[in-house]
Short mmCIF file of C-alpha atoms in Angstrom, two decimals:
data_model
loop_
_atom_site.label_atom_id
_atom_site.label_comp_id
_atom_site.label_asym_id
_atom_site.label_seq_id
_atom_site.Cartn_x
_atom_site.Cartn_y
_atom_site.Cartn_z
CA MET A 1 -103.73 108.54 163.49
CA VAL A 2 -102.11 105.13 162.94
CA LYS A 3 -102.40 103.70 159.51
CA ALA A 4 -103.64 100.09 159.05
CA VAL A 5 -100.62 97.88 157.63
CA LYS A 6 -101.48 95.50 154.73
CA GLU A 7 -99.78 92.30 154.57
CA SER A 8 -98.42 93.34 151.16
CA GLU A 9 -96.53 96.01 152.61
CA THR A 10 -94.83 94.02 155.29
CA LYS A 11 -91.03 93.22 154.34
CA ARG A 12 -89.85 89.87 155.28
CA ILE A 13 -86.29 90.37 157.08
CA VAL A 14 -83.45 87.75 157.63
CA VAL A 15 -80.81 88.83 160.10
CA TRP A 16 -77.40 87.08 160.24
CA GLY A 17 -75.87 87.47 163.54
CA THR A 18 -76.88 87.77 167.12
CA GLY A 19 -74.00 89.53 168.51
CA PHE A 20 -74.46 92.76 170.18
CA VAL A 21 -75.75 94.89 167.29
CA GLY A 22 -77.56 91.93 165.67
CA ARG A 23 -79.51 91.47 169.06
CA MET A 24 -80.44 95.43 168.80
CA VAL A 25 -81.41 95.18 165.31
CA ILE A 26 -83.62 91.87 165.88
CA ALA A 27 -85.53 93.69 168.76
CA GLU A 28 -86.34 96.74 166.60
CA ILE A 29 -87.71 94.37 163.58
CA VAL A 30 -89.86 92.05 165.82
CA LYS A 31 -91.86 95.24 167.00
CA HIS A 32 -91.90 97.16 163.81
CA PRO A 33 -95.29 96.69 162.01
CA LEU A 34 -93.84 96.58 158.51
CA PHE A 35 -91.13 94.04 159.47
CA GLU A 36 -91.58 90.33 159.68
CA LEU A 37 -88.40 88.46 161.04
CA VAL A 38 -88.39 85.31 158.86
CA GLY A 39 -84.95 83.74 159.66
CA VAL A 40 -82.00 84.39 161.66
CA GLY A 41 -78.51 83.01 160.92
CA VAL A 42 -75.89 82.35 163.41
CA ASN A 43 -72.14 81.17 162.98
CA SER A 44 -72.00 79.37 166.64
CA PRO A 45 -73.09 75.80 166.59
CA GLU A 46 -74.08 76.34 170.33
CA LYS A 47 -76.76 78.91 168.82
CA VAL A 48 -78.32 76.51 166.10
CA GLY A 49 -81.56 75.41 166.80
CA ARG A 50 -82.19 77.77 169.85
CA ASP A 51 -85.11 80.11 169.69
CA VAL A 52 -84.06 83.73 168.80
CA GLY A 53 -86.02 85.40 171.52
CA GLU A 54 -84.08 83.10 174.03
CA ILE A 55 -80.62 83.88 172.12
CA CYS A 56 -81.25 87.51 172.29
CA THR A 57 -82.55 87.38 175.97
CA PHE A 58 -85.72 89.01 175.16
CA GLY A 59 -87.35 87.35 178.09
CA ARG A 60 -89.77 85.33 175.73
CA LYS A 61 -89.45 82.94 172.86
CA LEU A 62 -90.51 84.26 169.49
CA GLY A 63 -91.05 80.87 168.02
CA LEU A 64 -88.26 81.11 165.17
CA ALA A 65 -85.13 78.74 165.64
CA ALA A 66 -81.80 80.34 164.55
CA THR A 67 -79.84 78.48 161.79
CA ASP A 68 -76.56 78.31 160.28
CA ASP A 69 -78.03 76.96 157.10
CA VAL A 70 -77.48 79.71 154.41
CA ASP A 71 -79.43 77.68 151.64
CA ALA A 72 -82.23 77.56 154.10
CA LEU A 73 -82.13 81.27 154.65
CA ILE A 74 -82.09 82.18 150.90
CA ALA A 75 -85.04 79.90 150.43
CA LEU A 76 -87.15 81.87 152.62
CA LYS A 77 -87.14 84.43 149.98
CA PRO A 78 -86.82 87.63 152.26
CA ASP A 79 -87.16 90.95 151.04
CA ALA A 80 -83.77 91.84 152.82
CA LEU A 81 -80.87 90.13 154.38
CA VAL A 82 -78.91 92.08 157.17
CA HIS A 83 -75.44 90.88 158.17
CA TYR A 84 -73.95 91.55 161.61
CA GLY A 85 -71.60 88.80 161.86
CA PRO A 86 -68.11 88.53 162.87
CA SER A 87 -65.79 91.48 162.22
CA ALA A 88 -62.96 91.54 159.56
CA ALA A 89 -60.81 89.60 162.09
CA HIS A 90 -63.01 86.69 161.04
CA ALA A 91 -62.94 87.00 157.52
CA ASP A 92 -63.34 83.43 156.54
CA ASP A 93 -66.64 83.25 158.39
CA ASN A 94 -67.99 86.21 156.77
CA SER A 95 -67.76 84.60 153.18
CA ARG A 96 -69.22 81.09 153.84
#
């Protein structure tokens, strides 16, 4: 038996990073009934403004544009922000 999900139980999620791991996590978030993907942050200027579904090669658009605007993502007041950005080799990008 599948339990009905109340909107108040849904967790609003922001993901920073659309690399290999970030794409896998985003795919799981968008299909999970308790999660709502509300924002996606990217470092690459080429990804800013593009639909997240397109960036992640899901074969469909999600209606959510990627951004590099940290303040805009914080303003979304997510319940959680997960970071899958550049490695320690790119430490400056991790602390913007």
